[in-house]
Each structure stands twice: as C-alpha cells, then as structure tokens.
C-alpha cells in the first residue's frame, strides 16, 4: 500500500446488503418460537448488540438458555436466508465498489455471515471481483468480529498488515468499530443497518447516512 492509499474493509449485512427488513422478519420468527412479542425496527436498532445472546438478554431480562438459543438461532438463520435472496444492495453500493476498483484502490469484505453462504450471495450480486478478499465467519463463535478482523488482515498480507492505520472499516454496527480498533484501524459507521444513529454516535467514530459519505469520510481519515 502506498503512503496515501486507503484500504477499505466493508461489512456485508446491513452495509453493502440492504437486508434490515429480512433481519427483522427472521428475528420475529425466532422470537415467536419462545413466545416473545414481535420487535419493531426502531426497538431493534435501539437494543441490538454483539454478541447476539446479549441482545436477547436485553429483551428477555436474562440470557437465553442453551435450548432457547439453539432454537432461536436455528430459526433465525432459516428464515433469514429464505428472505436474503430477495434483498438488494444498498443504494449506490455497486457503483462505489466499481469506481474504487477502477481507480486502483483496494477493498475487501469481512462478514460474520457464514463463509459458505456469504460467497455465493456476493457472487450472485456480481461484485465478488471488486474485492481483493472475501471472508465470512468460520465456526460458530458469537463473540463478534475482532478476532476475524485479525485473521482477515493477516490473509491480506504484509502490505495491509504493516499499515493498519491506513485501513478503514465501513460497517453498520458498533462491533465493526470495536474490530477496527482491535487491529489499529479506523472506522466509519453507516446508519442504514442494525443500529440507531444515537447508538452509533455513542461509539465515538464518524457516523454517516450514505455509503458515498462513508467512502469520502474514510478517505479523509487517512489523508
């Protein structure tokens, strides 16, 4: 990476993929399994956090039992992936990714979606070639993105790993900023996904309403 180059690490769900309606639908299907009331989008954005069992604790007033967690997690993923096929990319995402690639800038994709399901859906949207690397979650950890970010940067190689201050993570969740800080990178958070603007602003990194703003702010952070 050159002295002024910015490498972007994009999040997928709720950032590049406009899937918040699918997430709410799948979440409410999971809640129904254990007799919980449906949740609204505003309430979801107010309370959502990673790891996900803590989100459920905020709603239940206690951590779910192992049996409840297994049931809810399985139900959520079954309903989510049935809905995900109909989700489109966020406004302007395809054009932004293409423009950066054509300008010679590098970008990669890191998601907590299972790797074996992430890659095919990214490919179906016709944007896989825009990234130098696409990584989804491997294993069943619910601990967040920080450890995955370490591995992601290592796999990108020494050009990126040796200059984490020139890496900017763009995501829709506080956990994206936590993962960025964990590796010495910067973060920009986008309001189109899982968190309210207020909860994102509490993190202490730039918050934007469009992906075009996110890219512009990312470049400014590294300038």
CSV table of C-alpha atoms in Angstrom, one decimal:
chain,number,residue,atom,x,y,z
A,1,UNK,CA,0.0,0.0,0.0
A,2,UNK,CA,1.4,3.4,-0.9
A,3,UNK,CA,1.8,6.1,1.6
A,4,UNK,CA,-1.6,7.8,0.8
A,5,UNK,CA,-3.6,4.7,-0.1
A,6,UNK,CA,-6.7,3.7,1.9
A,7,UNK,CA,-7.7,0.1,2.1
A,8,UNK,CA,-11.4,-0.3,2.9
A,9,UNK,CA,-12.8,-3.3,4.8
A,10,UNK,CA,-16.5,-3.5,4.0
A,11,UNK,CA,-19.1,-5.1,6.2
A,12,UNK,CA,-21.9,-7.0,4.4
A,13,UNK,CA,-25.2,-7.4,6.3
A,14,UNK,CA,-26.8,-4.0,6.8
A,15,UNK,CA,-24.0,-2.2,5.0
A,16,UNK,CA,-23.5,-3.4,1.4
A,17,UNK,CA,-26.5,-5.6,1.6
A,18,UNK,CA,-29.8,-3.8,2.3
A,19,UNK,CA,-31.3,-6.6,4.4
A,20,UNK,CA,-32.7,-5.0,7.5
A,21,UNK,CA,-36.2,-6.0,6.7
A,22,UNK,CA,-35.1,-9.6,6.3
A,23,UNK,CA,-33.3,-9.4,9.6
A,24,UNK,CA,-36.4,-8.1,11.4
A,25,UNK,CA,-38.6,-10.7,9.8
A,26,UNK,CA,-36.3,-13.5,10.8
A,27,UNK,CA,-35.8,-12.1,14.3
A,28,UNK,CA,-39.5,-12.0,14.9
A,29,UNK,CA,-39.8,-15.6,13.6
A,30,UNK,CA,-37.2,-16.6,16.2
A,31,UNK,CA,-39.0,-14.7,19.0
A,32,UNK,CA,-42.2,-16.4,18.2
A,33,UNK,CA,-40.6,-19.8,18.8
A,34,UNK,CA,-40.2,-19.0,22.5
A,35,UNK,CA,-43.4,-16.8,22.9
A,36,UNK,CA,-41.8,-13.4,22.7
A,37,UNK,CA,-43.6,-10.4,21.3
A,38,UNK,CA,-42.5,-9.1,17.9
A,39,UNK,CA,-40.0,-6.3,17.8
A,40,UNK,CA,-40.2,-3.1,15.7
A,41,UNK,CA,-37.3,-1.8,13.6
A,42,UNK,CA,-36.8,1.1,15.9
A,43,UNK,CA,-36.7,-1.1,19.0
A,44,UNK,CA,-34.3,-3.5,17.3
A,45,UNK,CA,-31.9,-0.7,16.4
A,46,UNK,CA,-32.1,0.7,19.9
A,47,UNK,CA,-31.2,-2.6,21.6
A,48,UNK,CA,-29.1,-4.7,19.1
A,49,UNK,CA,-25.6,-5.6,20.1
A,50,UNK,CA,-23.0,-8.2,19.6
A,51,UNK,CA,-22.6,-10.9,20.9
A,52,UNK,CA,-26.2,-11.7,19.9
A,53,UNK,CA,-27.1,-13.6,23.2
A,54,UNK,CA,-26.6,-10.2,25.0
A,55,UNK,CA,-29.2,-8.7,22.6
A,56,UNK,CA,-31.6,-11.4,23.6
A,57,UNK,CA,-30.8,-10.7,27.3
A,58,UNK,CA,-31.7,-7.1,26.8
A,59,UNK,CA,-35.1,-8.2,25.6
A,60,UNK,CA,-35.7,-11.2,27.9
A,61,UNK,CA,-34.2,-9.7,31.1
A,62,UNK,CA,-31.9,-12.8,31.2
A,63,UNK,CA,-29.6,-14.7,29.0
A,64,UNK,CA,-31.5,-17.4,26.9
A,65,UNK,CA,-31.0,-21.0,28.0
A,66,UNK,CA,-28.8,-23.2,25.7
A,67,UNK,CA,-32.0,-24.8,24.4
A,68,UNK,CA,-33.7,-21.4,23.7
A,69,UNK,CA,-30.5,-20.1,22.0
A,70,UNK,CA,-30.2,-23.2,19.7
A,71,UNK,CA,-33.9,-22.9,18.8
A,72,UNK,CA,-33.8,-19.1,18.1
A,73,UNK,CA,-30.5,-19.2,16.3
A,74,UNK,CA,-31.6,-22.0,14.0
A,75,UNK,CA,-35.0,-20.4,13.4
A,76,UNK,CA,-33.4,-17.0,12.6
A,77,UNK,CA,-31.0,-18.4,10.1
A,78,UNK,CA,-33.6,-20.5,8.4
A,79,UNK,CA,-35.9,-17.5,7.9
A,80,UNK,CA,-33.2,-15.0,7.2
A,81,UNK,CA,-31.6,-17.0,4.3
A,82,UNK,CA,-35.0,-17.6,2.8
A,83,UNK,CA,-35.5,-13.8,2.7
A,84,UNK,CA,-32.0,-12.8,1.8
A,85,UNK,CA,-32.3,-13.9,-1.8
A,86,UNK,CA,-34.7,-11.0,-2.4
A,87,UNK,CA,-32.5,-8.4,-0.8
A,88,UNK,CA,-30.7,-5.9,-3.0
A,89,UNK,CA,-27.5,-4.0,-2.5
A,90,UNK,CA,-27.6,-0.7,-0.6
A,91,UNK,CA,-28.1,2.4,-2.8
A,92,UNK,CA,-25.0,3.2,-4.8
A,93,UNK,CA,-23.0,0.3,-3.4
A,94,UNK,CA,-22.3,-1.4,-6.8
A,95,UNK,CA,-21.2,1.9,-8.3
A,96,UNK,CA,-19.0,2.8,-5.4
A,97,UNK,CA,-17.2,-0.5,-5.4
A,98,UNK,CA,-16.7,-0.4,-9.2
A,99,UNK,CA,-15.3,3.2,-9.0
A,100,UNK,CA,-12.8,2.4,-6.3
A,101,UNK,CA,-11.6,-0.7,-8.1
A,102,UNK,CA,-11.2,1.1,-11.4
A,103,UNK,CA,-9.3,3.9,-9.6
A,104,UNK,CA,-6.8,1.3,-8.4
A,105,UNK,CA,-7.9,1.4,-4.7
A,106,UNK,CA,-8.1,-1.8,-2.7
A,107,UNK,CA,-11.0,-3.1,-0.7
A,108,UNK,CA,-12.1,-6.3,0.9
A,109,UNK,CA,-15.2,-7.8,2.5
A,110,UNK,CA,-15.4,-9.2,6.1
A,111,UNK,CA,-18.7,-10.5,7.4
A,112,UNK,CA,-20.0,-12.6,10.3
A,113,UNK,CA,-22.3,-14.4,7.9
A,114,UNK,CA,-21.2,-18.0,7.4
A,115,UNK,CA,-18.5,-18.1,4.8
A,116,UNK,CA,-20.1,-20.9,2.8
A,117,UNK,CA,-23.3,-18.8,2.4
A,118,UNK,CA,-21.7,-15.4,2.1
A,119,UNK,CA,-19.5,-16.1,-1.0
A,120,UNK,CA,-22.4,-17.4,-3.2
A,121,UNK,CA,-24.7,-14.4,-2.5
A,122,UNK,CA,-21.8,-11.9,-3.0
A,123,UNK,CA,-21.2,-13.6,-6.3
A,124,UNK,CA,-24.8,-13.5,-7.3
A,125,UNK,CA,-24.8,-9.7,-6.9
A,126,UNK,CA,-21.9,-9.5,-9.4
A,127,UNK,CA,-19.5,-7.8,-7.1
A,128,UNK,CA,-17.1,-10.5,-5.9
A,129,UNK,CA,-14.4,-9.3,-8.3
A,130,UNK,CA,-14.4,-5.9,-6.7
A,131,UNK,CA,-12.7,-7.2,-3.6
A,132,UNK,CA,-9.2,-8.5,-3.1
A,133,UNK,CA,-10.6,-10.9,-0.5
A,134,UNK,CA,-14.0,-12.0,0.8
A,135,UNK,CA,-14.2,-13.6,4.2
A,136,UNK,CA,-17.2,-14.8,6.1
A,137,UNK,CA,-17.4,-16.4,9.6
A,138,UNK,CA,-15.8,-19.8,10.1
A,139,UNK,CA,-17.0,-21.7,13.1
A,140,UNK,CA,-19.8,-21.0,15.5
A,141,UNK,CA,-18.4,-18.2,17.6
A,142,UNK,CA,-20.8,-15.4,18.7
A,143,UNK,CA,-18.0,-13.2,20.2
A,144,UNK,CA,-18.0,-10.5,17.5
A,145,UNK,CA,-15.7,-9.5,14.6
A,146,UNK,CA,-12.4,-8.6,16.3
A,147,UNK,CA,-10.7,-12.0,16.0
A,148,UNK,CA,-12.0,-12.4,12.5
A,149,UNK,CA,-10.5,-9.0,11.6
A,150,UNK,CA,-7.1,-10.0,12.8
A,151,UNK,CA,-7.2,-13.1,10.5
A,152,UNK,CA,-8.6,-11.1,7.7
A,153,UNK,CA,-5.8,-8.6,7.7
A,154,UNK,CA,-3.2,-11.3,8.0
A,155,UNK,CA,-4.6,-13.0,5.0
A,156,UNK,CA,-4.5,-9.8,3.0
A,157,UNK,CA,-0.7,-9.8,3.5
A,158,UNK,CA,2.0,-7.6,4.8
A,159,UNK,CA,1.2,-4.7,2.6
A,160,UNK,CA,-2.0,-4.1,4.5
A,161,UNK,CA,-1.0,-5.7,7.9
A,162,UNK,CA,2.0,-3.4,8.2
A,163,UNK,CA,-0.1,-0.2,7.8
A,164,UNK,CA,-3.3,-0.8,9.8
A,165,UNK,CA,-3.6,3.0,10.2
A,166,UNK,CA,-4.4,3.2,6.5
A,167,UNK,CA,-7.2,0.7,6.9
A,168,UNK,CA,-10.8,1.9,7.4
A,169,UNK,CA,-13.7,-0.4,8.3
A,170,UNK,CA,-17.1,0.6,7.0
A,171,UNK,CA,-20.0,-1.1,8.8
A,172,UNK,CA,-23.4,-0.6,10.4
A,173,UNK,CA,-22.7,-1.8,13.9
A,174,UNK,CA,-20.7,-0.8,17.0
A,175,UNK,CA,-18.9,-4.1,16.7
A,176,UNK,CA,-17.3,-3.0,13.4
A,177,UNK,CA,-15.7,-0.1,15.2
A,178,UNK,CA,-14.5,-2.4,18.0
A,179,UNK,CA,-13.0,-4.8,15.5
A,180,UNK,CA,-11.3,-1.8,13.7
A,181,UNK,CA,-9.8,-0.5,16.9
A,182,UNK,CA,-8.6,-4.0,17.8
A,183,UNK,CA,-6.2,-4.0,14.8
A,184,UNK,CA,-5.3,-0.4,14.9
A,185,UNK,CA,-7.6,0.6,12.0
A,186,UNK,CA,-10.2,3.4,11.7
A,187,UNK,CA,-13.9,3.0,11.3
A,188,UNK,CA,-16.9,4.8,9.7
A,189,UNK,CA,-20.4,3.7,10.7
A,190,UNK,CA,-23.4,3.7,8.5
A,191,UNK,CA,-27.0,4.3,9.7
A,192,UNK,CA,-28.8,2.0,7.2
A,193,UNK,CA,-28.4,-1.2,9.1
A,194,UNK,CA,-28.7,-2.6,12.6
A,195,UNK,CA,-28.1,0.4,14.9
A,196,UNK,CA,-29.8,3.7,15.5
A,197,UNK,CA,-27.9,6.9,14.8
A,198,UNK,CA,-27.8,7.7,18.6
A,199,UNK,CA,-26.2,4.3,19.4
A,200,UNK,CA,-23.7,4.6,16.7
A,201,UNK,CA,-22.7,8.2,17.7
A,202,UNK,CA,-22.0,6.9,21.2
A,203,UNK,CA,-19.2,4.8,19.8
A,204,UNK,CA,-17.1,7.9,19.0
A,205,UNK,CA,-16.3,7.3,15.4
A,206,UNK,CA,-17.7,9.1,12.3
A,207,UNK,CA,-21.4,8.3,11.5
A,208,UNK,CA,-22.9,8.7,8.0
A,209,UNK,CA,-26.2,8.2,6.3
A,210,UNK,CA,-25.0,7.0,2.9
A,211,UNK,CA,-22.2,4.8,1.6
A,212,UNK,CA,-20.9,7.6,-0.6
A,213,UNK,CA,-20.4,9.6,2.5
A,214,UNK,CA,-18.7,6.7,4.2
A,215,UNK,CA,-16.2,6.4,1.4
A,216,UNK,CA,-15.5,10.1,1.4
A,217,UNK,CA,-15.0,10.2,5.2
A,218,UNK,CA,-12.8,7.1,5.1
A,219,UNK,CA,-10.5,8.8,2.6
A,220,UNK,CA,-10.4,11.9,4.8
A,221,UNK,CA,-9.5,9.9,7.8
A,222,UNK,CA,-6.4,8.5,6.1
A,223,UNK,CA,-5.4,11.7,4.2
